[in-house]
Structures are given as structure tokens and as C-alpha cells.
Tab-separated table of C-alpha atoms in Angstrom:
chain	number	residue	atom	x	y	z
A	1	UNK	CA	0.785	9.791	6.005
A	2	UNK	CA	-2.209	9.507	3.686
A	3	UNK	CA	-5.436	10.967	4.903
A	4	UNK	CA	-8.530	8.793	4.845
A	5	UNK	CA	-11.826	7.818	6.304
A	6	UNK	CA	-12.334	4.308	7.633
A	7	UNK	CA	-10.447	1.973	5.363
A	8	UNK	CA	-9.907	4.571	2.632
A	9	UNK	CA	-7.058	7.017	2.210
A	10	UNK	CA	-6.126	9.644	-0.330
A	11	UNK	CA	-2.548	10.996	-0.067
A	12	UNK	CA	-2.805	13.334	-3.068
A	13	UNK	CA	-6.036	14.958	-1.839
A	14	UNK	CA	-4.522	15.325	1.627
A	15	UNK	CA	-1.466	17.090	0.202
A	16	UNK	CA	-3.664	19.443	-1.817
A	17	UNK	CA	-5.723	20.251	1.261
A	18	UNK	CA	-2.568	20.918	3.310
A	19	UNK	CA	-1.185	23.314	0.688
A	20	UNK	CA	-4.527	25.144	0.437
A	21	UNK	CA	-4.841	25.497	4.202
A	22	UNK	CA	-1.237	26.708	4.472
A	23	UNK	CA	-1.861	29.422	1.889
A	24	UNK	CA	-5.113	30.391	3.596
A	25	UNK	CA	-3.344	30.587	6.959
A	26	UNK	CA	-0.621	32.876	5.561
A	27	UNK	CA	-3.264	35.151	4.030
A	28	UNK	CA	-5.111	35.375	7.348
A	29	UNK	CA	-1.912	36.119	9.241
A	30	UNK	CA	-1.131	38.902	6.805
A	31	UNK	CA	-4.625	40.383	7.220
A	32	UNK	CA	-4.430	40.170	10.987
A	33	UNK	CA	-0.927	41.594	11.128
A	34	UNK	CA	-0.352	43.991	8.175
A	35	UNK	CA	3.058	45.638	7.802
A	36	UNK	CA	3.437	48.570	10.195
A	37	UNK	CA	5.597	51.644	9.652
A	38	UNK	CA	6.716	51.559	13.270
A	39	UNK	CA	10.444	51.487	13.946
A	40	UNK	CA	11.899	48.077	14.871
A	41	UNK	CA	12.888	49.387	18.323
A	42	UNK	CA	9.210	50.118	19.010
A	43	UNK	CA	8.391	46.521	18.039
A	44	UNK	CA	11.032	45.211	20.401
A	45	UNK	CA	9.635	47.315	23.231
A	46	UNK	CA	6.111	45.998	22.647
A	47	UNK	CA	7.438	42.451	22.563
A	48	UNK	CA	9.160	42.905	25.931
A	49	UNK	CA	5.926	44.200	27.423
A	50	UNK	CA	4.040	41.131	26.230
A	51	UNK	CA	1.777	43.032	23.875
A	52	UNK	CA	3.190	41.342	20.782
A	53	UNK	CA	2.881	37.888	22.347
A	54	UNK	CA	-0.740	38.556	23.209
A	55	UNK	CA	-1.488	39.722	19.684
A	56	UNK	CA	0.199	36.622	18.191
A	57	UNK	CA	-1.709	34.320	20.544
A	58	UNK	CA	-4.973	35.830	19.371
A	59	UNK	CA	-4.069	35.257	15.745
A	60	UNK	CA	-3.125	31.634	16.396
A	61	UNK	CA	-6.430	31.061	18.183
A	62	UNK	CA	-8.385	32.191	15.113
A	63	UNK	CA	-6.188	30.184	12.756
A	64	UNK	CA	-6.611	27.066	14.899
A	65	UNK	CA	-10.365	27.560	14.917
A	66	UNK	CA	-10.370	27.911	11.134
A	67	UNK	CA	-8.354	24.711	10.708
A	68	UNK	CA	-10.756	22.777	12.959
A	69	UNK	CA	-13.716	24.097	10.967
A	70	UNK	CA	-12.069	23.129	7.668
A	71	UNK	CA	-11.345	19.638	9.022
A	72	UNK	CA	-14.956	19.213	10.119
A	73	UNK	CA	-16.318	20.379	6.750
A	74	UNK	CA	-13.876	18.109	4.888
A	75	UNK	CA	-14.955	15.068	6.905
A	76	UNK	CA	-18.598	15.997	6.436
A	77	UNK	CA	-18.109	16.376	2.688
A	78	UNK	CA	-16.823	12.817	2.392
A	79	UNK	CA	-20.017	11.435	3.950
A	80	UNK	CA	-22.429	12.980	1.449
A	81	UNK	CA	-23.934	10.244	-0.758
A	82	UNK	CA	-25.726	10.022	-4.098
A	83	UNK	CA	-29.439	9.175	-4.157
A	84	UNK	CA	-31.430	6.503	-6.017
A	85	UNK	CA	-28.798	3.793	-6.442
A	86	UNK	CA	-31.507	1.294	-7.386
A	87	UNK	CA	-31.707	2.680	-10.931
A	88	UNK	CA	-27.934	2.643	-11.503
A	89	UNK	CA	-25.912	0.011	-13.387
A	90	UNK	CA	-22.361	-1.000	-12.545
A	91	UNK	CA	-19.985	-3.320	-14.419
A	92	UNK	CA	-17.276	-5.230	-12.532
A	93	UNK	CA	-14.492	-7.359	-14.029
A	94	UNK	CA	-12.790	-10.306	-12.329
A	95	UNK	CA	-15.804	-11.539	-10.343
A	96	UNK	CA	-14.880	-15.239	-10.141
A	97	UNK	CA	-13.260	-14.717	-6.737
A	98	UNK	CA	-11.537	-12.191	-4.480
A	99	UNK	CA	-12.348	-8.477	-4.488
A	100	UNK	CA	-14.565	-8.653	-7.574
A	101	UNK	CA	-16.700	-11.483	-6.219
A	102	UNK	CA	-17.223	-9.755	-2.870
A	103	UNK	CA	-17.945	-6.439	-4.616
A	104	UNK	CA	-20.584	-8.026	-6.880
A	105	UNK	CA	-22.366	-9.615	-3.912
A	106	UNK	CA	-22.115	-6.458	-1.788
A	107	UNK	CA	-23.424	-4.041	-4.417
A	108	UNK	CA	-26.191	-6.452	-5.400
A	109	UNK	CA	-27.415	-6.393	-1.782
A	110	UNK	CA	-27.276	-2.587	-1.782
A	111	UNK	CA	-29.659	-2.450	-4.738
A	112	UNK	CA	-27.396	-1.666	-7.691
A	113	UNK	CA	-27.978	-3.364	-11.043
A	114	UNK	CA	-24.736	-5.341	-11.077
A	115	UNK	CA	-23.264	-6.779	-14.260
A	116	UNK	CA	-20.495	-9.126	-13.152
A	117	UNK	CA	-17.863	-10.282	-15.642
A	118	UNK	CA	-16.382	-13.703	-14.887
A	119	UNK	CA	-13.608	-15.558	-16.686
A	120	UNK	CA	-15.079	-19.027	-16.119
A	121	UNK	CA	-18.517	-20.615	-16.355
A	122	UNK	CA	-18.070	-22.137	-12.897
A	123	UNK	CA	-17.344	-18.709	-11.404
A	124	UNK	CA	-20.425	-17.265	-13.068
A	125	UNK	CA	-22.679	-20.090	-11.868
A	126	UNK	CA	-21.421	-19.875	-8.277
A	127	UNK	CA	-21.934	-16.103	-8.163
A	128	UNK	CA	-25.481	-16.271	-9.536
A	129	UNK	CA	-26.334	-18.846	-6.881
A	130	UNK	CA	-25.397	-16.357	-4.111
A	131	UNK	CA	-27.078	-13.226	-5.486
A	132	UNK	CA	-30.465	-11.865	-6.482
A	133	UNK	CA	-32.123	-12.253	-9.860
A	134	UNK	CA	-31.238	-8.613	-10.533
A	135	UNK	CA	-27.534	-9.454	-10.937
A	136	UNK	CA	-26.383	-10.444	-14.423
A	137	UNK	CA	-23.182	-12.258	-15.295
A	138	UNK	CA	-21.211	-12.380	-18.530
A	139	UNK	CA	-18.152	-14.394	-19.535
A	140	UNK	CA	-15.257	-12.089	-20.354
A	141	UNK	CA	-11.590	-12.505	-21.187
A	142	UNK	CA	-10.214	-8.968	-20.991
A	143	UNK	CA	-7.283	-9.907	-23.258
A	144	UNK	CA	-9.624	-10.830	-26.147
A	145	UNK	CA	-10.507	-7.590	-28.026
A	146	UNK	CA	-13.480	-9.113	-29.841
A	147	UNK	CA	-14.862	-10.548	-26.620
A	148	UNK	CA	-14.555	-7.107	-25.008
A	149	UNK	CA	-16.350	-5.388	-27.916
A	150	UNK	CA	-19.219	-7.905	-27.883
A	151	UNK	CA	-19.564	-7.537	-24.123
A	152	UNK	CA	-19.653	-3.731	-24.362
A	153	UNK	CA	-22.452	-3.935	-26.949
A	154	UNK	CA	-24.380	-6.373	-24.740
A	155	UNK	CA	-23.955	-4.044	-21.736
A	156	UNK	CA	-25.176	-1.113	-23.863
A	157	UNK	CA	-28.362	-3.054	-24.614
A	158	UNK	CA	-28.805	-3.821	-20.912
A	159	UNK	CA	-28.379	-0.282	-19.565
A	160	UNK	CA	-30.263	1.556	-22.318
A	161	UNK	CA	-30.511	5.332	-22.029
A	162	UNK	CA	-29.428	5.316	-18.386
A	163	UNK	CA	-25.845	4.581	-19.302
A	164	UNK	CA	-23.325	2.913	-17.014
A	165	UNK	CA	-22.919	4.557	-13.611
A	166	UNK	CA	-19.902	2.555	-12.487
A	167	UNK	CA	-17.056	0.681	-14.188
A	168	UNK	CA	-14.834	-1.238	-11.766
A	169	UNK	CA	-11.685	-2.587	-13.442
A	170	UNK	CA	-10.734	-5.306	-10.997
A	171	UNK	CA	-9.507	-8.232	-13.155
A	172	UNK	CA	-5.822	-8.982	-12.700
A	173	UNK	CA	-3.169	-11.670	-12.311
A	174	UNK	CA	0.212	-11.690	-10.543
A	175	UNK	CA	2.140	-13.492	-13.242
A	176	UNK	CA	5.505	-14.927	-12.271
A	177	UNK	CA	6.995	-13.273	-9.190
A	178	UNK	CA	10.723	-13.987	-9.323
A	179	UNK	CA	14.105	-12.241	-9.630
A	180	UNK	CA	14.428	-10.278	-12.859
A	181	UNK	CA	17.350	-12.295	-14.266
A	182	UNK	CA	15.274	-15.496	-14.023
A	183	UNK	CA	12.626	-14.222	-16.411
A	184	UNK	CA	11.936	-13.993	-20.123
A	185	UNK	CA	9.973	-11.397	-22.068
A	186	UNK	CA	6.987	-13.767	-22.135
A	187	UNK	CA	6.954	-13.876	-18.328
A	188	UNK	CA	6.456	-10.103	-18.370
A	189	UNK	CA	3.958	-10.124	-21.223
A	190	UNK	CA	1.187	-12.140	-19.526
A	191	UNK	CA	0.464	-9.895	-16.494
A	192	UNK	CA	0.897	-6.746	-18.597
A	193	UNK	CA	-1.647	-8.050	-21.154
A	194	UNK	CA	-4.229	-8.681	-18.423
A	195	UNK	CA	-3.537	-5.975	-15.851
A	196	UNK	CA	-2.807	-3.103	-18.239
A	197	UNK	CA	-3.975	-3.706	-21.811
A	198	UNK	CA	-7.033	-5.643	-20.636
A	199	UNK	CA	-7.982	-2.794	-18.304
A	200	UNK	CA	-7.465	-0.199	-21.047
A	201	UNK	CA	-9.465	-2.257	-23.552
A	202	UNK	CA	-12.453	-2.586	-21.209
A	203	UNK	CA	-12.287	1.099	-20.295
A	204	UNK	CA	-12.185	2.371	-23.877
A	205	UNK	CA	-15.147	0.202	-24.876
A	206	UNK	CA	-17.259	1.081	-21.830
A	207	UNK	CA	-16.342	4.759	-21.639
A	208	UNK	CA	-19.173	6.063	-23.884
A	209	UNK	CA	-21.699	4.420	-21.538
A	210	UNK	CA	-20.013	5.920	-18.453
A	211	UNK	CA	-19.941	9.385	-20.063
A	212	UNK	CA	-23.662	9.110	-20.824
A	213	UNK	CA	-24.387	8.518	-17.122
A	214	UNK	CA	-21.699	10.983	-15.938
A	215	UNK	CA	-20.618	8.095	-13.765
A	216	UNK	CA	-17.511	6.657	-12.143
A	217	UNK	CA	-14.483	4.657	-13.280
A	218	UNK	CA	-12.643	2.758	-10.555
A	219	UNK	CA	-9.304	1.149	-11.365
A	220	UNK	CA	-7.899	-1.391	-8.921
A	221	UNK	CA	-4.143	-0.948	-8.851
A	222	UNK	CA	-1.892	-2.010	-5.958
A	223	UNK	CA	0.806	-0.804	-3.604
A	224	UNK	CA	2.918	-2.587	-6.228
A	225	UNK	CA	2.066	0.384	-8.437
A	226	UNK	CA	3.832	2.654	-5.963
A	227	UNK	CA	6.781	0.462	-4.941
A	228	UNK	CA	8.654	-2.273	-6.817
A	229	UNK	CA	8.334	-4.918	-4.123
A	230	UNK	CA	9.003	-8.009	-6.270
A	231	UNK	CA	10.430	-8.803	-9.688
A	232	UNK	CA	8.240	-9.762	-12.632
A	233	UNK	CA	5.585	-8.180	-14.824
A	234	UNK	CA	3.095	-7.442	-12.029
A	235	UNK	CA	4.833	-4.302	-10.768
A	236	UNK	CA	5.425	-2.693	-14.201
A	237	UNK	CA	1.789	-3.379	-15.106
A	238	UNK	CA	0.518	-1.659	-11.958
A	239	UNK	CA	2.843	1.317	-12.358
A	240	UNK	CA	1.384	1.742	-15.840
A	241	UNK	CA	-2.175	1.438	-14.484
A	242	UNK	CA	-1.422	4.359	-12.160
A	243	UNK	CA	-0.298	6.468	-15.118
A	244	UNK	CA	-3.311	5.522	-17.236
A	245	UNK	CA	-5.614	6.251	-14.304
A	246	UNK	CA	-4.198	9.754	-13.807
A	247	UNK	CA	-4.422	10.739	-17.476
A	248	UNK	CA	-7.952	9.291	-17.737
A	249	UNK	CA	-9.047	11.220	-14.638
A	250	UNK	CA	-7.945	14.533	-16.123
A	251	UNK	CA	-9.392	13.773	-19.563
A	252	UNK	CA	-12.800	12.820	-18.109
A	253	UNK	CA	-13.102	15.814	-15.783
A	254	UNK	CA	-14.894	17.935	-18.410
A	255	UNK	CA	-17.486	15.184	-18.944
A	256	UNK	CA	-18.452	14.989	-15.276
A	257	UNK	CA	-16.918	11.504	-14.946
A	258	UNK	CA	-14.993	10.812	-11.740
A	259	UNK	CA	-12.006	8.447	-11.951
A	260	UNK	CA	-10.561	6.812	-8.827
A	261	UNK	CA	-7.670	4.453	-8.179
A	262	UNK	CA	-7.618	1.878	-5.360
A	263	UNK	CA	-4.248	0.708	-4.048
A	264	UNK	CA	-4.707	-2.429	-1.907
A	265	UNK	CA	-1.940	-3.677	0.322
A	266	UNK	CA	-1.219	-7.383	0.788
A	267	UNK	CA	-4.467	-9.384	0.927
A	268	UNK	CA	-5.022	-13.114	1.131
A	269	UNK	CA	-6.786	-13.916	-2.161
A	270	UNK	CA	-6.414	-16.514	-4.911
A	271	UNK	CA	-4.263	-13.925	-6.664
A	272	UNK	CA	-1.694	-14.190	-3.874
A	273	UNK	CA	-1.736	-17.993	-3.504
A	274	UNK	CA	1.797	-18.872	-2.247
A	275	UNK	CA	1.504	-22.473	-3.461
A	276	UNK	CA	0.860	-21.456	-7.062
A	277	UNK	CA	3.583	-18.802	-6.883
A	278	UNK	CA	6.083	-21.371	-5.618
A	279	UNK	CA	5.153	-23.862	-8.340
A	280	UNK	CA	5.829	-21.222	-10.992
A	281	UNK	CA	9.171	-20.365	-9.401
A	282	UNK	CA	10.225	-24.011	-9.278
A	283	UNK	CA	9.303	-24.496	-12.943
A	284	UNK	CA	11.455	-21.503	-13.899
A	285	UNK	CA	14.299	-22.663	-11.644
A	286	UNK	CA	14.555	-25.900	-13.603
A	287	UNK	CA	15.154	-23.901	-16.794
A	288	UNK	CA	17.840	-21.599	-15.367
A	289	UNK	CA	21.455	-21.770	-16.488
A	290	UNK	CA	24.022	-23.372	-14.153
A	291	UNK	CA	25.651	-19.949	-13.620
A	292	UNK	CA	22.465	-18.371	-12.232
A	293	UNK	CA	21.746	-21.414	-10.077
A	294	UNK	CA	25.233	-21.121	-8.614
A	295	UNK	CA	24.763	-17.416	-7.901
A	296	UNK	CA	21.458	-17.894	-6.072
A	297	UNK	CA	22.184	-21.273	-4.487
A	298	UNK	CA	20.175	-24.508	-4.503
A	299	UNK	CA	18.254	-23.597	-1.345
A	300	UNK	CA	17.199	-20.134	-2.509
A	301	UNK	CA	13.515	-20.899	-3.072
A	302	UNK	CA	13.186	-22.736	0.251
A	303	UNK	CA	14.800	-19.811	2.075
A	304	UNK	CA	12.444	-17.407	0.294
A	305	UNK	CA	9.467	-19.472	1.467
A	306	UNK	CA	10.712	-19.400	5.064
A	307	UNK	CA	11.019	-15.626	4.889
A	308	UNK	CA	7.529	-15.386	3.344
A	309	UNK	CA	6.055	-17.425	6.206
A	310	UNK	CA	7.499	-14.909	8.646
A	311	UNK	CA	5.691	-12.099	6.827
A	312	UNK	CA	2.268	-13.779	6.723
A	313	UNK	CA	1.077	-11.650	9.646
A	314	UNK	CA	1.177	-8.597	7.370
A	315	UNK	CA	-1.427	-10.019	4.962
A	316	UNK	CA	-4.967	-8.706	5.360
A	317	UNK	CA	-7.444	-11.571	5.743
A	318	UNK	CA	-10.572	-9.395	5.470
A	319	UNK	CA	-11.261	-8.243	1.890
A	320	UNK	CA	-13.954	-5.738	2.863
A	321	UNK	CA	-11.638	-2.666	3.119
A	322	UNK	CA	-11.128	-2.783	-0.652
A	323	UNK	CA	-14.879	-3.076	-1.312
A	324	UNK	CA	-15.541	-0.204	1.117
A	325	UNK	CA	-13.206	1.953	-0.969
A	326	UNK	CA	-15.100	0.903	-4.102
A	327	UNK	CA	-18.355	1.783	-2.351
A	328	UNK	CA	-17.153	5.277	-1.421
A	329	UNK	CA	-15.851	5.885	-4.947
A	330	UNK	CA	-19.227	4.787	-6.372
A	331	UNK	CA	-21.635	6.488	-3.978
A	332	UNK	CA	-19.929	9.571	-2.522
A	333	UNK	CA	-20.821	12.966	-3.957
A	334	UNK	CA	-17.120	13.753	-3.617
A	335	UNK	CA	-15.161	10.572	-4.459
A	336	UNK	CA	-11.434	10.596	-3.795
A	337	UNK	CA	-8.810	10.282	-6.500
A	338	UNK	CA	-6.777	7.621	-4.671
A	339	UNK	CA	-7.671	5.118	-1.964
A	340	UNK	CA	-5.252	3.017	0.075
A	341	UNK	CA	-6.848	-0.201	1.348
A	342	UNK	CA	-5.455	-2.263	4.206
A	343	UNK	CA	-3.530	-1.315	7.307
A	344	UNK	CA	-0.202	-2.268	5.753
A	345	UNK	CA	-0.853	0.012	2.775
A	346	UNK	CA	-1.755	3.019	4.926
A	347	UNK	CA	0.855	2.540	7.648
A	348	UNK	CA	3.829	1.213	5.666
A	349	UNK	CA	3.694	0.887	1.856
A	350	UNK	CA	2.162	4.224	0.832
A	351	UNK	CA	4.232	6.323	3.283
A	352	UNK	CA	7.366	4.433	2.181
A	353	UNK	CA	6.585	5.281	-1.466
A	354	UNK	CA	7.083	8.972	-0.584
A	355	UNK	CA	10.461	8.347	1.097
A	356	UNK	CA	13.919	8.746	-0.492
A	357	UNK	CA	15.049	5.826	-2.670
A	358	UNK	CA	17.940	5.049	-0.323
A	359	UNK	CA	15.485	4.363	2.534
A	360	UNK	CA	13.174	2.349	0.281
A	361	UNK	CA	16.081	0.198	-0.881
A	362	UNK	CA	17.344	-0.353	2.666
A	363	UNK	CA	13.985	-1.560	3.996
A	364	UNK	CA	12.975	-3.644	0.973
A	365	UNK	CA	16.375	-5.302	0.557
A	366	UNK	CA	16.166	-6.476	4.166
A	367	UNK	CA	13.200	-8.630	3.090
A	368	UNK	CA	15.101	-10.335	0.278
A	369	UNK	CA	16.796	-13.707	0.614
A	370	UNK	CA	20.596	-13.612	0.666
A	371	UNK	CA	22.312	-15.023	-2.422
A	372	UNK	CA	24.754	-17.905	-2.093
A	373	UNK	CA	27.469	-16.564	-4.384
A	374	UNK	CA	26.630	-13.337	-6.268
A	375	UNK	CA	30.243	-12.997	-7.452
A	376	UNK	CA	30.076	-16.216	-9.469
A	377	UNK	CA	29.589	-14.474	-12.806
């Protein structure tokens, strides 16, 4: 189970801590009970008299005390914050709606100099109407390399010698979410262009500014980057984001730049609009061959929708857990490498990602709609 504080969790950091504490415990046990030359019969006699049990109990008491102290210090460490956020600049992509929009409004209220990238003019106008004059917006299509370069130069002029304290790569799209054999290469290309290459493009262009400030890079991935929950380009794009995030984190360590990855569970946003997803599925269904339609059955999409309605209770309605993770990654003196956001992510998806494939398949296949005639090939 990933360890976390509040709405944030970090399974990799927790594992590292557990290994370190285990090694420390073994070292302490060895110091407290060094090898003795006494004959084994003498040991057995002491054990029967209760002396050995008493000695072991004393050791365990000290080890337990040490573990409690380490836990307290670890929790305390996570609460230490940076100072003077009012002179720091942050750049956020995908601010038209959802996580990015809430993050821009939240960090503007906290006093950051927020530069919010929106895809549409209407999104930019609406955001400026809800925020202070300090917040700036810019129109950005992360898939347009020239647009990204121009934006990076504009941001450089805005931040000056201070550099960019925070880069939050939030922009993303789901693409078509459908069975793999329904899709074409183009169906995969769109979400990968936005979610992966767009994120990399923005990062590479903004990185010199982040290095100047010795700041933070925060990449918004998904539990879909840990488990292949649905077919389509979304999952491969998020798996790749996880890999890029890890290599970037290690490369930036020497520059004093912290890199974090946020893995939200299922949240109710425009990104996860079931109506739009269904419309895309229906459009693809009309183009499928008669063989595939026979295999899946005419009522497949309707059955999938019924199953989706039964799982609506798992979706997080409150978007703030994701923004709280962003906040910790931006302002903590000791930001975490990975954050899980949402109860479903922490309780189900992330733990399941560590389980054997046979268990993952069993649980995830139970959520899939049964095919009408899979043998009709």
C-alpha cells in the first residue's frame, strides 16, 4: 500500500524507507546481540530460564522506539515548506478546465505568479475573469512545435533572471477508448501526440528556465500509466510519460531540480465525459467490418454503458486531491517522486499495479463486457 500524507501517496519512497529501516534494524540487532562464543547448550539453558527472552524483549523495545521516531521525523519532513512563494513563477498547461483550471486558480490565490496555458480563447477569457491581475494566460497547442518555442521565449521574458520555479505538465486528452481491434494507427497517434510528445516538447523548451530557478517539474500521468485499464492510445501514452518522468528525474538531480509524477485515479472531468466517449465509439462501430461486429454483438456498446453506470460510484467528484498533490510537489522542501491522487488510486489501482499479472487480469476482465460470439473469426 502506498504511503502518503492527506491525498498524496508515494509507493516508491515508502519502499525505499522500508528497506532502509529494515537494514538499520538488522544492524541494531547485531550490535545489541553480537555473536557469542558460548556453547549452544548454554544458550538453550539461558532460554529456558527466560534470560534470553528478556534480552530479546529489550532489543525489540529499542527497535520499536527507533521505528516510531523515524516515522515521526519522516512525517515532519514532509510538512516543511519553502518560503517566499510570492516571487516565484509557475507555468501550467491545460488550464481551460479540469485539474489545470483549478490549479491555476488555487495557486493564484496562494500568491504565485501563475502563467496559465489554455488551448482556446474562451478558456483563457473565463480563467482571467476568475483570477487576479497577477495571473497571465497564453494560448498554447502543445502539439505545435513552433507554438511551444514562441511560448517558451515569451515565458523567458516574463520570468527574467528569476527563472521558472514550477512547470506543471497537465494538458492531456483520452483519445478513443475502445477495444484494440476496433482501432487504427491514427486513433493511437492523437493521444500520444498530446499526452507524450506534447509534454516532452513543453518540458525541453522550459527546462533551461526551471534549471535556472532550481525549481520543480510536475508531470500529470494517471493510474492508466500503471495499469492498462482500457484499450486505445491513452494507456500507452501514460506508460511512456512514467518512463520519461523517471529518466528526467534522475538527469535533473545534479541541477537541483526536483521532478514529480502525479497519478490520479478516476475523476469526473471533461476529459472523462462518457457522452463524448460513447459518440466516438459509435462512430468507430459504424466503420467496423461485419466479422468484428458479429464477434462483439450489436448490443455491445449499450452493455458497456450499463456496466459503466454501475461503476460511477468509483469516480472522484472533488478535483482538489490532485491539486493538493501539485501543491506539495511545488512547495515542500522534500517533494515526493510519485503521488497517487484519489481514494480509488490509493486503495485499488496502485496496489493492484504491484500484484501478479494473473490477479490483475482476473479483476480487470471482470469489468469488461462479455462478447456475443468471440469464436466467429
